[in-house]
Short mmCIF file of C-alpha atoms and ligand atoms in Angstrom, two decimals:
data_model
loop_
_atom_site.label_atom_id
_atom_site.label_comp_id
_atom_site.label_asym_id
_atom_site.label_seq_id
_atom_site.Cartn_x
_atom_site.Cartn_y
_atom_site.Cartn_z
CA MET A 25 0.00 0.00 0.00
CA ILE A 26 1.54 3.29 -1.13
CA ASP A 27 0.10 6.64 -0.10
CA PRO A 28 -0.08 9.81 -2.24
CA PHE A 29 3.33 10.95 -0.90
CA GLY A 30 5.04 7.72 -1.95
CA ARG A 31 5.24 6.30 1.57
CA THR A 32 4.73 2.55 1.95
CA ILE A 33 2.11 1.84 4.60
CA SER A 34 2.95 -1.44 6.29
CA TYR A 35 2.12 -0.87 9.97
CA LEU A 36 -1.32 -0.92 11.59
CA ARG A 37 -2.04 0.11 15.16
CA VAL A 38 -5.29 -1.19 16.57
CA SER A 39 -6.88 0.40 19.63
CA VAL A 40 -9.05 -2.34 21.13
CA THR A 41 -10.65 -0.17 23.83
CA ASP A 42 -10.70 3.48 24.88
CA ARG A 43 -11.00 2.39 28.53
CA CYS A 44 -8.16 2.20 30.99
CA ASP A 45 -7.44 1.31 34.60
CA PHE A 46 -5.18 4.40 34.88
CA ARG A 47 -5.88 8.10 34.30
CA CYS A 48 -2.46 9.47 33.29
CA VAL A 49 -2.45 13.26 33.61
CA TYR A 50 -1.13 13.89 30.09
CA CYS A 51 -3.51 11.38 28.49
CA MET A 52 -6.92 11.66 30.12
CA SER A 53 -8.94 13.86 32.39
CA GLU A 54 -9.88 12.18 35.66
CA ASP A 55 -13.53 12.13 34.73
CA MET A 56 -13.59 10.54 31.26
CA ASN A 57 -16.66 9.54 29.28
CA PHE A 58 -16.07 6.24 27.54
CA LEU A 59 -17.79 4.85 24.47
CA PRO A 60 -20.95 2.78 24.86
CA LYS A 61 -20.25 -0.95 24.29
CA PRO A 62 -22.48 -1.39 21.17
CA GLU A 63 -20.27 1.10 19.34
CA LEU A 64 -17.21 -1.11 19.79
CA LEU A 65 -16.13 -3.51 17.11
CA THR A 66 -16.26 -7.11 18.24
CA LEU A 67 -12.93 -8.94 18.42
CA GLU A 68 -14.02 -10.93 15.34
CA GLU A 69 -14.63 -7.70 13.42
CA MET A 70 -11.21 -6.41 14.46
CA ASP A 71 -9.61 -9.66 13.36
CA ARG A 72 -11.34 -9.43 9.99
CA LEU A 73 -9.98 -5.92 9.45
CA CYS A 74 -6.49 -7.02 10.52
CA ALA A 75 -6.71 -9.85 7.97
CA ALA A 76 -7.66 -7.36 5.26
CA PHE A 77 -4.72 -5.09 6.10
CA ILE A 78 -2.34 -8.07 6.07
CA ARG A 79 -3.72 -9.12 2.68
CA LEU A 80 -2.90 -5.64 1.38
CA GLY A 81 0.69 -5.63 2.65
CA THR A 82 0.64 -4.76 6.36
CA ASN A 83 3.40 -6.74 8.05
CA LYS A 84 3.36 -5.24 11.54
CA ILE A 85 0.43 -4.86 13.92
CA ARG A 86 0.50 -3.22 17.34
CA ILE A 87 -2.42 -3.70 19.72
CA THR A 88 -2.99 -0.68 21.92
CA GLY A 89 -5.71 1.44 23.55
CA GLY A 90 -6.72 2.72 26.13
CA GLU A 91 -5.30 -0.16 28.05
CA PRO A 92 -5.51 -3.10 25.64
CA LEU A 93 -5.28 -5.73 28.37
CA VAL A 94 -8.49 -4.54 30.08
CA ARG A 95 -10.61 -5.41 27.01
CA ARG A 96 -12.56 -8.55 27.83
CA ASP A 97 -11.25 -11.67 26.05
CA VAL A 98 -8.51 -9.68 24.30
CA MET A 99 -6.31 -12.79 24.26
CA LYS A 100 -8.67 -14.23 21.62
CA LEU A 101 -7.61 -11.40 19.32
CA PHE A 102 -3.93 -12.01 20.08
CA GLY A 103 -4.58 -15.67 19.29
CA SER A 104 -6.31 -15.07 15.96
CA VAL A 105 -3.99 -12.31 14.73
CA GLY A 106 -0.96 -14.20 16.07
CA ALA A 107 -1.98 -17.18 13.93
CA ARG A 108 -1.24 -14.97 10.89
CA LEU A 109 2.43 -14.56 11.86
CA GLY A 110 4.62 -15.95 9.10
CA ARG A 111 1.67 -15.72 6.71
CA GLY A 112 2.07 -12.08 5.69
CA LEU A 113 2.41 -10.74 9.23
CA ASP A 114 5.99 -10.39 10.54
CA GLU A 115 5.34 -8.88 13.93
CA LEU A 116 2.52 -8.68 16.47
CA THR A 117 3.18 -6.46 19.45
CA LEU A 118 1.44 -4.28 22.04
CA THR A 119 1.72 -1.14 24.13
CA THR A 120 0.52 -1.51 27.70
CA ASN A 121 0.69 0.15 31.08
CA GLY A 122 1.83 -3.22 32.46
CA SER A 123 -0.79 -3.57 35.19
CA GLN A 124 -2.28 -6.73 33.68
CA LEU A 125 0.96 -8.30 32.47
CA PRO A 126 1.31 -10.64 35.47
CA ARG A 127 -1.90 -12.31 34.21
CA PHE A 128 -1.22 -12.25 30.51
CA ALA A 129 2.54 -12.26 29.82
CA ARG A 130 2.76 -16.00 29.16
CA ASP A 131 -0.33 -16.05 26.94
CA LEU A 132 1.07 -13.15 24.95
CA ALA A 133 4.32 -14.99 24.38
CA ALA A 134 2.36 -18.11 23.40
CA SER A 135 0.41 -16.13 20.79
CA GLY A 136 3.64 -15.07 19.09
CA VAL A 137 4.30 -11.69 20.70
CA ARG A 138 8.06 -11.20 21.06
CA ARG A 139 8.36 -7.57 22.14
CA VAL A 140 6.26 -5.38 24.37
CA ASN A 141 6.29 -1.63 25.06
CA VAL A 142 5.46 -0.83 28.66
CA SER A 143 4.74 2.74 29.69
CA LEU A 144 6.60 3.77 32.82
CA ASP A 145 7.27 7.46 33.38
CA THR A 146 8.97 7.23 36.77
CA LEU A 147 10.57 4.80 39.21
CA ASP A 148 9.29 6.76 42.20
CA ALA A 149 6.11 5.25 43.70
CA ALA A 150 4.64 8.57 44.85
CA LYS A 151 5.25 10.24 41.50
CA PHE A 152 3.87 7.20 39.70
CA ALA A 153 0.64 7.52 41.68
CA GLU A 154 0.52 11.24 40.90
CA ILE A 155 1.07 10.79 37.15
CA THR A 156 -1.23 7.80 36.64
CA ARG A 157 -3.76 8.94 39.30
CA TRP A 158 -5.04 5.35 39.72
CA GLY A 159 -1.94 3.21 39.15
CA LYS A 160 0.45 1.47 41.53
CA LEU A 161 4.15 1.29 40.69
CA ASP A 162 4.59 -2.18 42.22
CA LYS A 163 1.93 -3.67 40.01
CA THR A 164 3.48 -2.26 36.84
CA LEU A 165 6.96 -3.44 37.92
CA ASP A 166 5.53 -6.93 38.61
CA GLY A 167 4.08 -6.83 35.11
CA ILE A 168 7.38 -5.81 33.56
CA PHE A 169 9.25 -8.61 35.28
CA ALA A 170 6.52 -11.13 34.40
CA ALA A 171 7.00 -10.16 30.76
CA LYS A 172 10.77 -10.53 31.07
CA GLU A 173 10.28 -13.93 32.68
CA ALA A 174 8.02 -14.96 29.79
CA GLY A 175 10.88 -14.17 27.39
CA LEU A 176 9.48 -10.95 25.93
CA ALA A 177 11.88 -8.17 24.94
CA ILE A 178 10.91 -5.00 26.77
CA LYS A 179 10.99 -1.38 25.80
CA ILE A 180 10.08 1.15 28.46
CA ASN A 181 8.18 4.19 27.15
CA ALA A 182 8.40 7.35 29.24
CA VAL A 183 6.70 10.64 28.44
CA ALA A 184 9.07 13.49 29.37
CA LEU A 185 7.24 15.81 31.75
CA LYS A 186 8.73 19.13 32.82
CA GLY A 187 9.17 19.39 36.57
CA VAL A 188 7.87 15.85 37.09
CA ASN A 189 10.31 13.21 35.82
CA ASP A 190 13.04 15.39 34.30
CA ASP A 191 15.35 14.64 37.24
CA GLU A 192 15.03 10.89 36.71
CA PHE A 193 16.22 10.14 33.22
CA ASP A 194 19.76 9.21 34.31
CA ALA A 195 18.31 6.79 36.86
CA MET A 196 15.99 5.32 34.24
CA VAL A 197 18.84 4.81 31.76
CA ALA A 198 20.78 3.01 34.50
CA TRP A 199 17.78 0.91 35.61
CA CYS A 200 16.94 -0.11 32.04
CA GLY A 201 20.61 -0.98 31.47
CA GLN A 202 20.66 -3.12 34.60
CA HIS A 203 17.61 -5.14 33.50
CA GLY A 204 18.28 -5.34 29.77
CA PHE A 205 15.44 -3.06 28.66
CA ASP A 206 15.48 -0.44 25.92
CA LEU A 207 14.12 2.98 26.82
CA CYS A 208 12.16 5.38 24.69
CA LEU A 209 11.44 8.97 25.68
CA ILE A 210 8.42 10.74 24.18
CA GLU A 211 7.47 14.40 23.92
CA THR A 212 3.98 15.16 25.18
CA MET A 213 1.55 15.88 22.36
CA PRO A 214 -1.54 18.14 22.43
CA LEU A 215 -4.19 15.42 22.01
CA GLY A 216 -7.54 15.81 23.73
CA VAL A 217 -8.65 17.95 26.64
CA ILE A 218 -6.92 17.16 29.94
CA ASP A 219 -7.27 18.78 33.36
CA GLY A 220 -3.96 20.70 33.27
CA GLN A 221 -2.15 22.94 30.76
CA ARG A 222 -0.02 21.08 28.21
CA VAL A 223 2.46 23.91 28.09
CA ASP A 224 3.25 23.28 31.76
CA GLN A 225 4.13 19.63 31.02
CA TYR A 226 5.98 20.03 27.75
CA LEU A 227 9.71 19.28 27.77
CA PRO A 228 11.64 19.32 24.46
CA LEU A 229 13.75 16.16 24.14
CA SER A 230 16.62 18.09 22.55
CA HIS A 231 17.31 19.42 26.08
CA VAL A 232 16.97 15.99 27.64
CA ARG A 233 19.41 14.45 25.19
CA ALA A 234 21.98 17.17 25.86
CA GLN A 235 21.63 16.55 29.61
CA LEU A 236 21.99 12.78 29.20
CA ARG A 237 25.16 13.20 27.16
CA LYS A 238 26.87 14.60 30.28
CA ASN A 239 26.72 11.17 31.93
CA TRP A 240 26.29 8.69 29.10
CA THR A 241 27.88 8.04 25.74
CA LEU A 242 25.08 8.00 23.18
CA GLU A 243 26.33 6.34 20.01
CA ASP A 244 24.42 6.85 16.76
CA SER A 245 22.48 3.77 15.79
CA ASP A 246 20.60 2.88 12.64
CA TYR A 247 18.32 0.56 14.63
CA GLN A 248 14.70 0.88 13.48
CA THR A 249 11.57 -0.74 14.84
CA GLY A 250 9.24 0.58 12.18
CA GLY A 251 8.07 3.26 14.63
CA PRO A 252 8.95 6.95 14.79
CA ALA A 253 11.80 6.81 17.35
CA ARG A 254 15.39 7.79 16.59
CA TYR A 255 17.72 5.42 18.45
CA PHE A 256 21.14 5.63 20.06
CA THR A 257 23.11 2.94 21.86
CA VAL A 258 24.12 3.77 25.43
CA ALA A 259 27.77 2.63 25.34
CA GLU A 260 27.96 2.10 29.12
CA THR A 261 24.95 -0.27 29.26
CA GLY A 262 24.74 -1.66 25.73
CA GLN A 263 20.99 -0.91 25.70
CA ARG A 264 19.24 1.39 23.27
CA ILE A 265 17.62 4.73 23.96
CA GLY A 266 15.07 6.18 21.55
CA PHE A 267 13.63 9.66 21.27
CA ILE A 268 10.18 10.32 19.82
CA THR A 269 10.05 13.99 18.99
CA PRO A 270 6.75 14.88 17.32
CA MET A 271 7.05 18.47 18.59
CA THR A 272 10.69 19.42 17.98
CA HIS A 273 11.19 17.35 14.84
CA ASN A 274 8.50 16.39 12.42
CA PHE A 275 9.04 12.74 11.49
CA CYS A 276 6.07 12.50 9.14
CA GLU A 277 8.13 12.12 5.98
CA SER A 278 8.91 8.53 6.94
CA CYS A 279 5.45 7.67 8.31
CA ASN A 280 4.47 4.07 7.54
CA ARG A 281 1.38 3.64 9.70
CA VAL A 282 -2.34 4.11 10.11
CA ARG A 283 -4.55 3.64 13.17
CA LEU A 284 -7.78 1.78 13.69
CA THR A 285 -9.94 2.75 16.67
CA CYS A 286 -12.07 0.38 18.70
CA THR A 287 -15.18 1.66 16.91
CA GLY A 288 -13.80 0.88 13.45
CA THR A 289 -12.66 4.35 12.45
CA LEU A 290 -9.42 4.33 10.54
CA TYR A 291 -7.38 7.49 11.24
CA LEU A 292 -4.80 8.16 8.61
CA CYS A 293 -2.69 10.36 10.91
CA LEU A 294 -2.45 10.68 14.71
CA GLY A 295 -2.50 14.45 14.38
CA GLN A 296 -5.19 15.04 11.73
CA ASP A 297 -8.90 14.25 11.40
CA ASP A 298 -8.80 12.42 8.04
CA LYS A 299 -10.59 9.12 8.52
CA ALA A 300 -12.66 6.27 7.10
CA GLU A 301 -15.46 4.38 8.87
CA PHE A 302 -15.36 0.59 8.67
CA ARG A 303 -18.05 -0.42 11.16
CA PRO A 304 -21.03 0.27 8.83
CA LEU A 305 -19.27 -1.62 6.06
CA LEU A 306 -18.51 -4.62 8.29
CA ARG A 307 -22.06 -4.70 9.62
CA SER A 308 -23.69 -4.42 6.20
CA GLY A 309 -22.13 -7.68 5.09
CA ALA A 310 -19.34 -6.27 2.90
CA SER A 311 -17.24 -8.83 1.05
CA ASP A 312 -13.46 -9.07 1.48
CA ALA A 313 -13.03 -7.40 -1.90
CA GLU A 314 -15.20 -4.47 -0.78
CA LEU A 315 -13.19 -4.10 2.43
CA ASP A 316 -9.93 -4.09 0.45
CA THR A 317 -11.28 -1.40 -1.89
CA ALA A 318 -12.37 0.76 1.06
CA ILE A 319 -8.92 0.46 2.69
CA ARG A 320 -7.18 1.38 -0.56
CA GLU A 321 -9.51 4.38 -1.02
CA ALA A 322 -8.84 5.57 2.55
CA LEU A 323 -5.09 5.51 1.96
CA THR A 324 -5.42 7.93 -0.94
CA ARG A 325 -6.44 10.45 1.73
CA LYS A 326 -3.46 10.06 4.06
CA PRO A 327 -2.28 13.60 4.88
CA LYS A 328 1.30 14.74 4.56
CA GLY A 329 1.78 15.21 8.30
CA HIS A 330 0.64 16.64 11.59
CA ASP A 331 1.02 20.24 12.72
CA PHE A 332 1.01 20.10 16.49
CA ILE A 333 1.55 23.26 18.47
CA ILE A 334 1.67 23.75 22.20
CA ASP A 335 0.87 27.31 23.05
CA ARG A 336 -0.49 28.89 26.21
CA ARG A 337 -2.70 31.17 24.09
CA ALA A 338 -4.31 28.20 22.30
CA ASP A 339 -6.69 26.80 24.88
CA ALA A 340 -7.89 23.97 22.62
CA PRO A 341 -5.73 20.90 21.88
CA SER A 342 -4.40 20.52 18.29
CA VAL A 343 -6.53 17.40 17.95
CA ALA A 344 -9.75 16.93 19.94
CA ARG A 345 -9.51 13.15 20.37
CA HIS A 346 -7.43 11.70 23.16
CA MET A 347 -4.48 9.42 22.45
CA SER A 348 -6.48 6.69 24.20
CA VAL A 349 -9.12 6.89 21.45
CA THR A 350 -6.83 6.93 18.44
CA GLY A 351 -4.41 4.45 20.00
CA GLY A 352 -0.86 5.31 21.02
N1 SAM Y 416 -2.40 2.21 28.00
C1 SAM Y 416 -1.27 1.84 27.24
C2 SAM Y 416 -0.04 2.53 27.74
O1 SAM Y 416 -0.14 3.49 28.51
O2 SAM Y 416 1.05 2.12 27.33
C3 SAM Y 416 -1.42 2.03 25.74
C4 SAM Y 416 -2.08 3.28 25.26
S1 SAM Y 416 -1.24 4.78 25.63
C5 SAM Y 416 -2.34 5.97 24.89
C6 SAM Y 416 0.15 4.68 24.53
C7 SAM Y 416 1.28 5.62 24.80
O3 SAM Y 416 0.84 6.94 24.56
C8 SAM Y 416 1.81 5.60 26.21
O4 SAM Y 416 3.21 5.38 26.19
C9 SAM Y 416 1.50 6.98 26.74
O5 SAM Y 416 2.47 7.40 27.64
C10 SAM Y 416 1.47 7.80 25.47
N2 SAM Y 416 0.66 9.02 25.53
C11 SAM Y 416 -0.61 9.19 25.94
N3 SAM Y 416 -1.01 10.47 25.80
C12 SAM Y 416 0.04 11.14 25.28
C13 SAM Y 416 0.26 12.50 24.90
N4 SAM Y 416 -0.68 13.42 25.01
N5 SAM Y 416 1.48 12.81 24.40
C14 SAM Y 416 2.45 11.88 24.27
N6 SAM Y 416 2.30 10.59 24.59
C15 SAM Y 416 1.12 10.22 25.11
FE1 SF4 Y 417 -4.25 4.69 30.28
FE2 SF4 Y 417 -2.12 4.47 28.74
FE3 SF4 Y 417 -3.58 6.74 28.75
FE4 SF4 Y 417 -2.15 6.12 30.89
S1 SF4 Y 417 -1.34 6.56 28.84
S2 SF4 Y 417 -4.30 6.80 30.89
S3 SF4 Y 417 -2.23 3.95 30.90
S4 SF4 Y 417 -4.25 4.79 28.03
#
């Protein structure tokens, strides 16, 4: 699948629920309204769409949310999509807050998942509770170590938050090095209304990288996961560190992905509203050929890129939908 700007689209992210057992301050407001259940695609409908994308050339699928592991019976989807590995699909992975990994890590490994991204913004229990509002650090750490035990490679995702975790990045590099995890730092993006001001949270990663270089040797690396991060190897630990910089550096020219929400809306860009609706098509008995045509048509509308701004004068977010709806 090639989009109008010549980019090959080979990566699908699927948000299986907009719900979550945490309420991270940069992601959600405390009092969120979630979608009514009948609006959600069934797991079978999601699997059918994944199959269509694989047929058209998608070779990597990431399951996300919301918190994907709180969707009832989600392991059935991992089972059915995982069965397509080696038959068009090269990689099935997920992004999770880790809270449910003690229950599911082994099943994930059994369904063919080899790598998992776990979001962890701090190693300090009090700060963790503050950032996630409802989460417990111990539970997420148990989840991370359950995943390691199950043989999954782990990448820790941390959103860089000014005045919150900016004094911890050295400790996180060391901790990840000690346990054999890669680390990926992310700039906060203006997606959806939250309770605080984005501008108060925003920390450009160019500053963070300069700070880290005082204590660590960051060697250029051409490692790529198919995602938007730019990677370095930390010479002292041998682990990788990635930087996702949607704000300071626009990475859209190499975008290879589209996102399917739990209601069957395909968003062609995280930062724009261009979309296609698949739920009516699925529920009106569309054939596989009709689904394929609709996917191809949607891709002709993939925009060139996002234009996020974080500005105290702009009281509305750049994009109204939360990351938990579109799928991170
Ligand atoms: N619940 C799972 C988790 O937290 O990993 C998966 C979904 S979450 C929306 C995916 C990723 O998006 C997480 O790493 C989270 O930190 C990040 N995220 C959420 N809102 C964000 C925002 N406004 N800017 C940048 N990253 C954000
Ligand atoms: Fe939930 Fe993930 Fe959003 Fe945190 S970042 S509220 S864990 S969806």
